Amino acid sequence: MQSSSFSILLRNPLAGVFVVLAVIFALSSVISPYFLTPYNMSVVARGLAFVGLITIGQSMLMILGELDLSLGVIGGLCGVVSGIFMVKMGISPALSMVLAIAFGACLGLLNGLLVTLLRLHSLVLTIGTAGIFGGANLVMTRGVAITGIPVEVQFLGRGTFLMVPVPFLIMLVALAVAAFVLLKTPFGRYMYAIGNNPPAARMLGIKVDRIRLIVFVVAGALSALAGVLMVARLGTAQPSIGDTWVLAPIAAAVIGGVATTGGIGSPIGAIFGAGIIAIIENIIVLFGVSPYWQGIVSGAIVVLAISFDAISRRYLRREAN
C-alpha cells in the first residue's frame, strides 16, 4: 500500500507537491502561534508574489529544456530602470512601468536570440548576461538607491484588494494565463514536444526557435514585472533588488515537478514549490533564526529537489521498462 502511494506521488508530481505544501502549512500553523495571523499570511503571500512571477517564467523555460540564470538580475535592472524613468526623467508612473516591462522583454529577447542563432547553451550564456545586466544596474545607480518613487504607484506593491495583497493577485492572473496557454493551447503542446525531443519537434513542423524566443521574451517580461512591483512596494529603486531571485525560482520549479531535462511539469506545480520555500523561510524568520541561514536552507532545498527529481525519473523509467 505504501509503495503504491509512493508510486502515485511520483507519477503525479502536482498531487505530491500539493500534499507536501499542505503538510508544511499545517505543521507551521502548529509550531508557531504567529504563523496563521492575517499579518503574517499577508507577508508570506506578498513575498511569494515576487518570486512567483519569476518562477512562472523559469518553469516555462525549463519545460522547453532551457534555463535562464539572469531572470532575477533582469527583474532588478528593470526595477531600477522604472525608477529612473519616473524620478529622473519625469515620465508618468504608468508609462514608466510599461516601458520597464517592455525593456525586460527585450532583455529576454536578447537571451533568446543568442541561444537560438548562435546555438549557445542557455545555462552558460545566461551566467554571462546576468553579469552584464548586473553591471549595468550598478553603472546606472552607482550602488545608490533611487528615491522619490511616486506615491500613486505604491499601491501596486503595498496595497490589498479584499484583504489579499495586490502583487499576489497579479501573480495569480499571470499564473492562470500561463497555465491556460500550456495546458489548453497548441502553443503549450508544442512547448512540451520541444522539451521532450527538439529534433522530433522540428520534423513535425514545429517552429522550435520561434517558440523558444517567445518564451524567453515572456520570462523577461515577468521578471521585469516582479522588479517593478518590488519598487512599488519599497518606495525606492534599490540596486540590490533581484539578488535573491536566482536559486529560489529554480528550486521551486523542480520541487513542483518541472523536470530539469524539459518536457514535464507545469507552472502551477512550480508555484506550489515556491509556496513551500516561502513558508519554510517565513518559519525561519518567526523563530528568530539568523537570516544568513536562509541561503543555506535555499541551497539545501535546491540540492534535495534536484536529487529527488533525478531519483523519480529513474524510478519511472525502470517501471516503464
Short mmCIF file of C-alpha atoms in Angstrom, two decimals:
data_model
loop_
_atom_site.label_atom_id
_atom_site.label_comp_id
_atom_site.label_asym_id
_atom_site.label_seq_id
_atom_site.Cartn_x
_atom_site.Cartn_y
_atom_site.Cartn_z
CA MET A 1 0.00 0.00 0.00
CA GLN A 2 2.82 2.40 0.93
CA SER A 3 4.68 1.50 -2.26
CA SER A 4 1.54 2.14 -4.29
CA SER A 5 1.03 5.57 -2.66
CA PHE A 6 4.68 6.49 -3.33
CA SER A 7 4.26 5.46 -6.96
CA ILE A 8 1.18 7.64 -7.32
CA LEU A 9 3.04 10.67 -5.93
CA LEU A 10 5.94 10.09 -8.33
CA ARG A 11 3.59 9.74 -11.27
CA ASN A 12 1.66 12.87 -10.34
CA PRO A 13 4.16 15.44 -9.05
CA LEU A 14 1.41 18.10 -8.83
CA ALA A 15 -0.52 15.98 -6.31
CA GLY A 16 2.67 15.18 -4.43
CA VAL A 17 3.84 18.78 -4.09
CA PHE A 18 0.34 19.88 -3.03
CA VAL A 19 0.36 17.29 -0.25
CA VAL A 20 3.81 18.45 0.88
CA LEU A 21 2.66 22.09 0.81
CA ALA A 22 -0.44 21.25 2.87
CA VAL A 23 1.59 19.29 5.44
CA ILE A 24 4.21 22.05 5.80
CA PHE A 25 1.44 24.65 6.12
CA ALA A 26 -0.32 22.60 8.83
CA LEU A 27 2.91 21.97 10.76
CA SER A 28 3.87 25.63 10.58
CA SER A 29 0.50 26.68 11.99
CA VAL A 30 1.02 24.29 14.90
CA ILE A 31 4.62 25.11 15.81
CA SER A 32 4.19 28.89 15.65
CA PRO A 33 1.18 30.80 17.04
CA TYR A 34 2.08 33.75 14.81
CA PHE A 35 2.04 31.86 11.52
CA LEU A 36 -1.70 31.98 10.80
CA THR A 37 -2.17 35.62 11.77
CA PRO A 38 -3.59 37.83 8.99
CA TYR A 39 -0.47 40.00 9.03
CA ASN A 40 1.91 37.04 8.61
CA MET A 41 -0.24 35.47 5.90
CA SER A 42 -0.08 38.78 4.06
CA VAL A 43 3.72 38.83 4.42
CA VAL A 44 4.02 35.28 3.03
CA ALA A 45 1.66 35.96 0.12
CA ARG A 46 3.34 39.24 -0.78
CA GLY A 47 6.82 37.70 -0.69
CA LEU A 48 5.64 34.72 -2.73
CA ALA A 49 4.24 37.01 -5.42
CA PHE A 50 7.60 38.45 -6.50
CA VAL A 51 9.46 35.13 -6.59
CA GLY A 52 6.35 33.53 -8.06
CA LEU A 53 6.32 35.76 -11.13
CA ILE A 54 9.91 34.78 -11.93
CA THR A 55 9.14 31.14 -11.12
CA ILE A 56 6.38 31.10 -13.73
CA GLY A 57 8.79 32.29 -16.43
CA GLN A 58 11.57 29.98 -15.28
CA SER A 59 9.24 26.96 -15.24
CA MET A 60 8.12 27.69 -18.81
CA LEU A 61 11.75 27.82 -19.93
CA MET A 62 12.54 24.59 -18.07
CA ILE A 63 9.64 22.85 -19.80
CA LEU A 64 11.39 23.79 -23.05
CA GLY A 65 14.63 22.33 -21.69
CA GLU A 66 16.18 25.78 -21.13
CA LEU A 67 17.35 27.59 -18.01
CA ASP A 68 17.84 31.34 -17.55
CA LEU A 69 20.03 32.39 -14.61
CA SER A 70 19.67 36.08 -15.48
CA LEU A 71 15.94 36.41 -14.71
CA GLY A 72 16.45 37.71 -11.18
CA VAL A 73 19.01 40.24 -12.43
CA ILE A 74 16.62 41.32 -15.19
CA GLY A 75 14.00 41.98 -12.51
CA GLY A 76 16.40 44.11 -10.50
CA LEU A 77 17.64 46.05 -13.53
CA CYS A 78 14.14 46.76 -14.81
CA GLY A 79 13.05 47.91 -11.37
CA VAL A 80 15.91 50.42 -11.40
CA VAL A 81 15.01 51.46 -14.96
CA SER A 82 11.42 52.15 -13.91
CA GLY A 83 12.73 54.32 -11.06
CA ILE A 84 14.97 56.26 -13.43
CA PHE A 85 12.06 56.84 -15.80
CA MET A 86 9.76 58.04 -13.01
CA VAL A 87 12.14 60.09 -10.88
CA LYS A 88 14.98 61.29 -13.08
CA MET A 89 13.23 61.57 -16.44
CA GLY A 90 9.82 62.71 -15.23
CA ILE A 91 7.89 60.14 -17.25
CA SER A 92 4.42 59.26 -15.92
CA PRO A 93 4.47 56.31 -13.50
CA ALA A 94 2.16 54.12 -15.61
CA LEU A 95 4.18 54.64 -18.77
CA SER A 96 7.43 54.16 -16.84
CA MET A 97 6.29 50.77 -15.61
CA VAL A 98 5.14 49.70 -19.07
CA LEU A 99 8.45 50.78 -20.59
CA ALA A 100 10.40 48.92 -17.90
CA ILE A 101 8.43 45.72 -18.54
CA ALA A 102 8.99 46.15 -22.29
CA PHE A 103 12.71 46.58 -21.55
CA GLY A 104 12.65 43.29 -19.63
CA ALA A 105 11.01 41.62 -22.61
CA CYS A 106 13.81 42.97 -24.82
CA LEU A 107 16.45 41.55 -22.48
CA GLY A 108 14.68 38.20 -22.63
CA LEU A 109 14.63 38.50 -26.41
CA LEU A 110 18.38 39.13 -26.39
CA ASN A 111 18.95 35.94 -24.40
CA GLY A 112 16.66 34.04 -26.74
CA LEU A 113 18.38 35.32 -29.88
CA LEU A 114 21.82 34.36 -28.55
CA VAL A 115 20.54 30.88 -27.71
CA THR A 116 18.74 30.24 -31.00
CA LEU A 117 21.00 31.99 -33.50
CA LEU A 118 24.37 31.06 -32.03
CA ARG A 119 23.22 27.69 -30.62
CA LEU A 120 24.63 28.60 -27.22
CA HIS A 121 23.74 26.68 -24.07
CA SER A 122 21.21 28.79 -22.17
CA LEU A 123 22.66 27.95 -18.75
CA VAL A 124 26.18 29.05 -19.68
CA LEU A 125 25.00 32.03 -21.73
CA THR A 126 22.78 33.50 -19.03
CA ILE A 127 25.57 33.33 -16.46
CA GLY A 128 27.35 35.82 -18.72
CA THR A 129 24.33 38.01 -19.44
CA ALA A 130 23.49 38.07 -15.72
CA GLY A 131 26.90 39.62 -15.15
CA ILE A 132 26.29 42.18 -17.89
CA PHE A 133 22.83 43.14 -16.65
CA GLY A 134 24.01 43.31 -13.04
CA GLY A 135 26.93 45.50 -14.05
CA ALA A 136 24.61 47.81 -15.98
CA ASN A 137 22.48 48.12 -12.84
CA LEU A 138 25.46 49.29 -10.80
CA VAL A 139 26.67 51.63 -13.53
CA MET A 140 23.30 53.39 -13.67
CA THR A 141 22.79 53.62 -9.90
CA ARG A 142 26.41 53.70 -8.68
CA GLY A 143 25.12 51.40 -5.97
CA VAL A 144 22.77 54.07 -4.57
CA ALA A 145 19.01 53.63 -4.31
CA ILE A 146 16.73 55.87 -6.35
CA THR A 147 14.26 57.56 -4.01
CA GLY A 148 11.16 59.63 -4.65
CA ILE A 149 9.01 56.94 -6.27
CA PRO A 150 5.51 58.47 -6.73
CA VAL A 151 3.04 57.52 -4.01
CA GLU A 152 0.32 56.60 -6.52
CA VAL A 153 2.20 53.52 -7.77
CA GLN A 154 2.98 52.19 -4.30
CA PHE A 155 -0.49 50.67 -4.06
CA LEU A 156 0.62 48.05 -6.60
CA GLY A 157 3.29 46.83 -4.20
CA ARG A 158 1.77 47.59 -0.80
CA GLY A 159 -1.98 47.62 -1.36
CA THR A 160 -4.60 44.95 -0.79
CA PHE A 161 -7.85 44.03 -2.51
CA LEU A 162 -10.38 42.12 -0.40
CA MET A 163 -7.58 41.64 2.15
CA VAL A 164 -5.36 39.94 -0.45
CA PRO A 165 -2.06 41.66 -1.39
CA VAL A 166 -2.23 43.20 -4.86
CA PRO A 167 1.10 41.67 -6.03
CA PHE A 168 -0.24 38.21 -5.12
CA LEU A 169 -3.38 38.82 -7.19
CA ILE A 170 -1.23 39.94 -10.13
CA MET A 171 0.83 36.76 -9.80
CA LEU A 172 -2.35 34.64 -9.79
CA VAL A 173 -3.51 36.29 -13.01
CA ALA A 174 -0.12 35.62 -14.64
CA LEU A 175 -0.26 32.01 -13.40
CA ALA A 176 -3.77 31.49 -14.79
CA VAL A 177 -2.74 32.80 -18.20
CA ALA A 178 0.45 30.70 -18.28
CA ALA A 179 -1.38 27.55 -17.17
CA PHE A 180 -4.10 28.06 -19.77
CA VAL A 181 -1.56 28.54 -22.56
CA LEU A 182 0.45 25.48 -21.55
CA LEU A 183 -2.42 23.10 -20.88
CA LYS A 184 -5.13 24.23 -23.28
CA THR A 185 -3.49 25.61 -26.43
CA PRO A 186 -1.43 24.22 -29.32
CA PHE A 187 1.41 26.55 -28.30
CA GLY A 188 1.61 24.80 -24.94
CA ARG A 189 1.60 21.36 -26.57
CA TYR A 190 4.43 22.49 -28.84
CA MET A 191 6.41 23.58 -25.76
CA TYR A 192 6.14 20.11 -24.22
CA ALA A 193 7.04 18.50 -27.54
CA ILE A 194 10.16 20.66 -27.82
CA GLY A 195 11.16 19.89 -24.25
CA ASN A 196 10.79 16.16 -24.81
CA ASN A 197 12.56 15.94 -28.18
CA PRO A 198 13.61 19.07 -30.13
CA PRO A 199 14.70 17.23 -33.32
CA ALA A 200 11.40 15.33 -33.46
CA ALA A 201 9.51 18.58 -32.90
CA ARG A 202 11.32 20.11 -35.87
CA MET A 203 10.45 17.11 -38.02
CA LEU A 204 6.78 17.64 -37.12
CA GLY A 205 6.97 21.18 -38.46
CA ILE A 206 7.02 22.95 -35.10
CA LYS A 207 8.88 26.27 -35.26
CA VAL A 208 11.19 25.43 -32.37
CA ASP A 209 13.32 28.58 -32.39
CA ARG A 210 10.33 30.90 -32.66
CA ILE A 211 8.67 29.29 -29.65
CA ARG A 212 11.91 29.48 -27.67
CA LEU A 213 12.20 33.18 -28.47
CA ILE A 214 8.64 33.87 -27.36
CA VAL A 215 9.12 32.08 -24.04
CA PHE A 216 12.39 33.90 -23.35
CA VAL A 217 10.57 37.19 -24.01
CA VAL A 218 7.69 36.23 -21.68
CA ALA A 219 10.12 35.19 -18.94
CA GLY A 220 11.96 38.51 -19.26
CA ALA A 221 8.71 40.47 -19.08
CA LEU A 222 7.51 38.56 -15.99
CA SER A 223 10.84 39.20 -14.29
CA ALA A 224 10.60 42.90 -15.11
CA LEU A 225 7.06 42.94 -13.70
CA ALA A 226 8.38 41.46 -10.45
CA GLY A 227 11.09 44.14 -10.29
CA VAL A 228 8.65 46.97 -10.97
CA LEU A 229 6.24 45.71 -8.30
CA MET A 230 9.09 45.44 -5.80
CA VAL A 231 10.00 49.08 -6.46
CA ALA A 232 6.36 49.98 -5.81
CA ARG A 233 6.47 48.01 -2.56
CA LEU A 234 9.71 49.53 -1.27
CA GLY A 235 9.05 53.06 -2.49
CA THR A 236 12.65 53.12 -3.76
CA ALA A 237 14.52 51.51 -6.64
CA GLN A 238 17.19 49.51 -4.82
CA PRO A 239 20.11 48.20 -6.90
CA SER A 240 20.01 45.03 -4.76
CA ILE A 241 16.53 44.03 -5.98
CA GLY A 242 16.72 40.60 -7.55
CA ASP A 243 19.82 39.44 -5.70
CA THR A 244 17.85 36.63 -4.04
CA TRP A 245 15.78 35.72 -7.09
CA VAL A 246 18.24 33.29 -8.66
CA LEU A 247 18.08 29.96 -6.82
CA ALA A 248 14.54 30.12 -5.42
CA PRO A 249 12.65 30.04 -8.76
CA ILE A 250 14.73 27.07 -9.98
CA ALA A 251 14.24 25.19 -6.72
CA ALA A 252 10.52 25.98 -6.72
CA ALA A 253 10.08 24.69 -10.26
CA VAL A 254 11.93 21.43 -9.52
CA ILE A 255 10.06 20.91 -6.25
CA GLY A 256 6.84 21.49 -8.19
CA GLY A 257 7.60 18.67 -10.62
CA VAL A 258 9.17 20.56 -13.53
CA ALA A 259 11.87 18.29 -14.97
CA THR A 260 15.33 19.75 -15.34
CA THR A 261 15.58 17.92 -18.66
CA GLY A 262 12.42 19.50 -20.10
CA GLY A 263 9.04 18.29 -21.28
CA ILE A 264 7.47 17.67 -17.86
CA GLY A 265 5.74 19.87 -15.31
CA SER A 266 3.54 22.96 -15.10
CA PRO A 267 3.68 26.49 -13.70
CA ILE A 268 1.01 25.53 -11.15
CA GLY A 269 3.28 22.93 -9.59
CA ALA A 270 6.15 25.42 -9.69
CA ILE A 271 4.10 27.94 -7.69
CA PHE A 272 3.25 25.22 -5.16
CA GLY A 273 7.00 24.67 -4.86
CA ALA A 274 7.55 28.40 -4.39
CA GLY A 275 4.92 28.30 -1.66
CA ILE A 276 6.84 25.57 0.17
CA ILE A 277 10.04 27.63 0.09
CA ALA A 278 8.20 30.79 1.18
CA ILE A 279 6.67 29.05 4.20
CA ILE A 280 9.99 27.50 5.26
CA GLU A 281 11.76 30.87 5.03
CA ASN A 282 8.92 32.51 6.95
CA ILE A 283 9.18 29.96 9.78
CA ILE A 284 12.91 30.64 9.97
CA VAL A 285 12.15 34.33 10.46
CA LEU A 286 9.39 33.67 13.03
CA PHE A 287 11.77 31.60 15.12
CA GLY A 288 14.38 34.35 15.06
CA VAL A 289 16.96 32.30 13.19
CA SER A 290 19.75 34.36 11.63
CA PRO A 291 18.84 35.44 8.06
CA TYR A 292 22.22 34.12 6.95
CA TRP A 293 20.80 30.63 7.36
CA GLN A 294 18.22 31.35 4.67
CA GLY A 295 20.88 30.97 1.97
CA ILE A 296 21.91 27.61 3.39
CA VAL A 297 18.29 26.47 3.53
CA SER A 298 17.62 27.63 -0.05
CA GLY A 299 20.72 25.87 -1.33
CA ALA A 300 19.83 22.68 0.54
CA ILE A 301 16.32 22.77 -0.93
CA VAL A 302 17.77 23.07 -4.43
CA VAL A 303 20.07 20.07 -3.87
CA LEU A 304 17.28 17.95 -2.38
CA ALA A 305 14.82 18.95 -5.11
CA ILE A 306 17.19 18.13 -7.95
CA SER A 307 18.18 14.86 -6.27
CA PHE A 308 14.53 13.85 -5.85
CA ASP A 309 13.85 14.83 -9.46
CA ALA A 310 16.67 12.58 -10.69
CA ILE A 311 15.57 9.67 -8.46
CA SER A 312 11.94 9.96 -9.55
CA ARG A 313 12.88 9.99 -13.26
CA ARG A 314 15.00 6.85 -12.84
CA TYR A 315 12.18 5.18 -10.90
CA LEU A 316 9.63 5.92 -13.62
CA ARG A 317 11.99 4.77 -16.38
CA ARG A 318 12.63 1.49 -14.55
CA GLU A 319 8.89 0.93 -14.12
CA ALA A 320 8.28 1.70 -17.80
CA ASN A 321 10.83 -0.96 -18.81
#
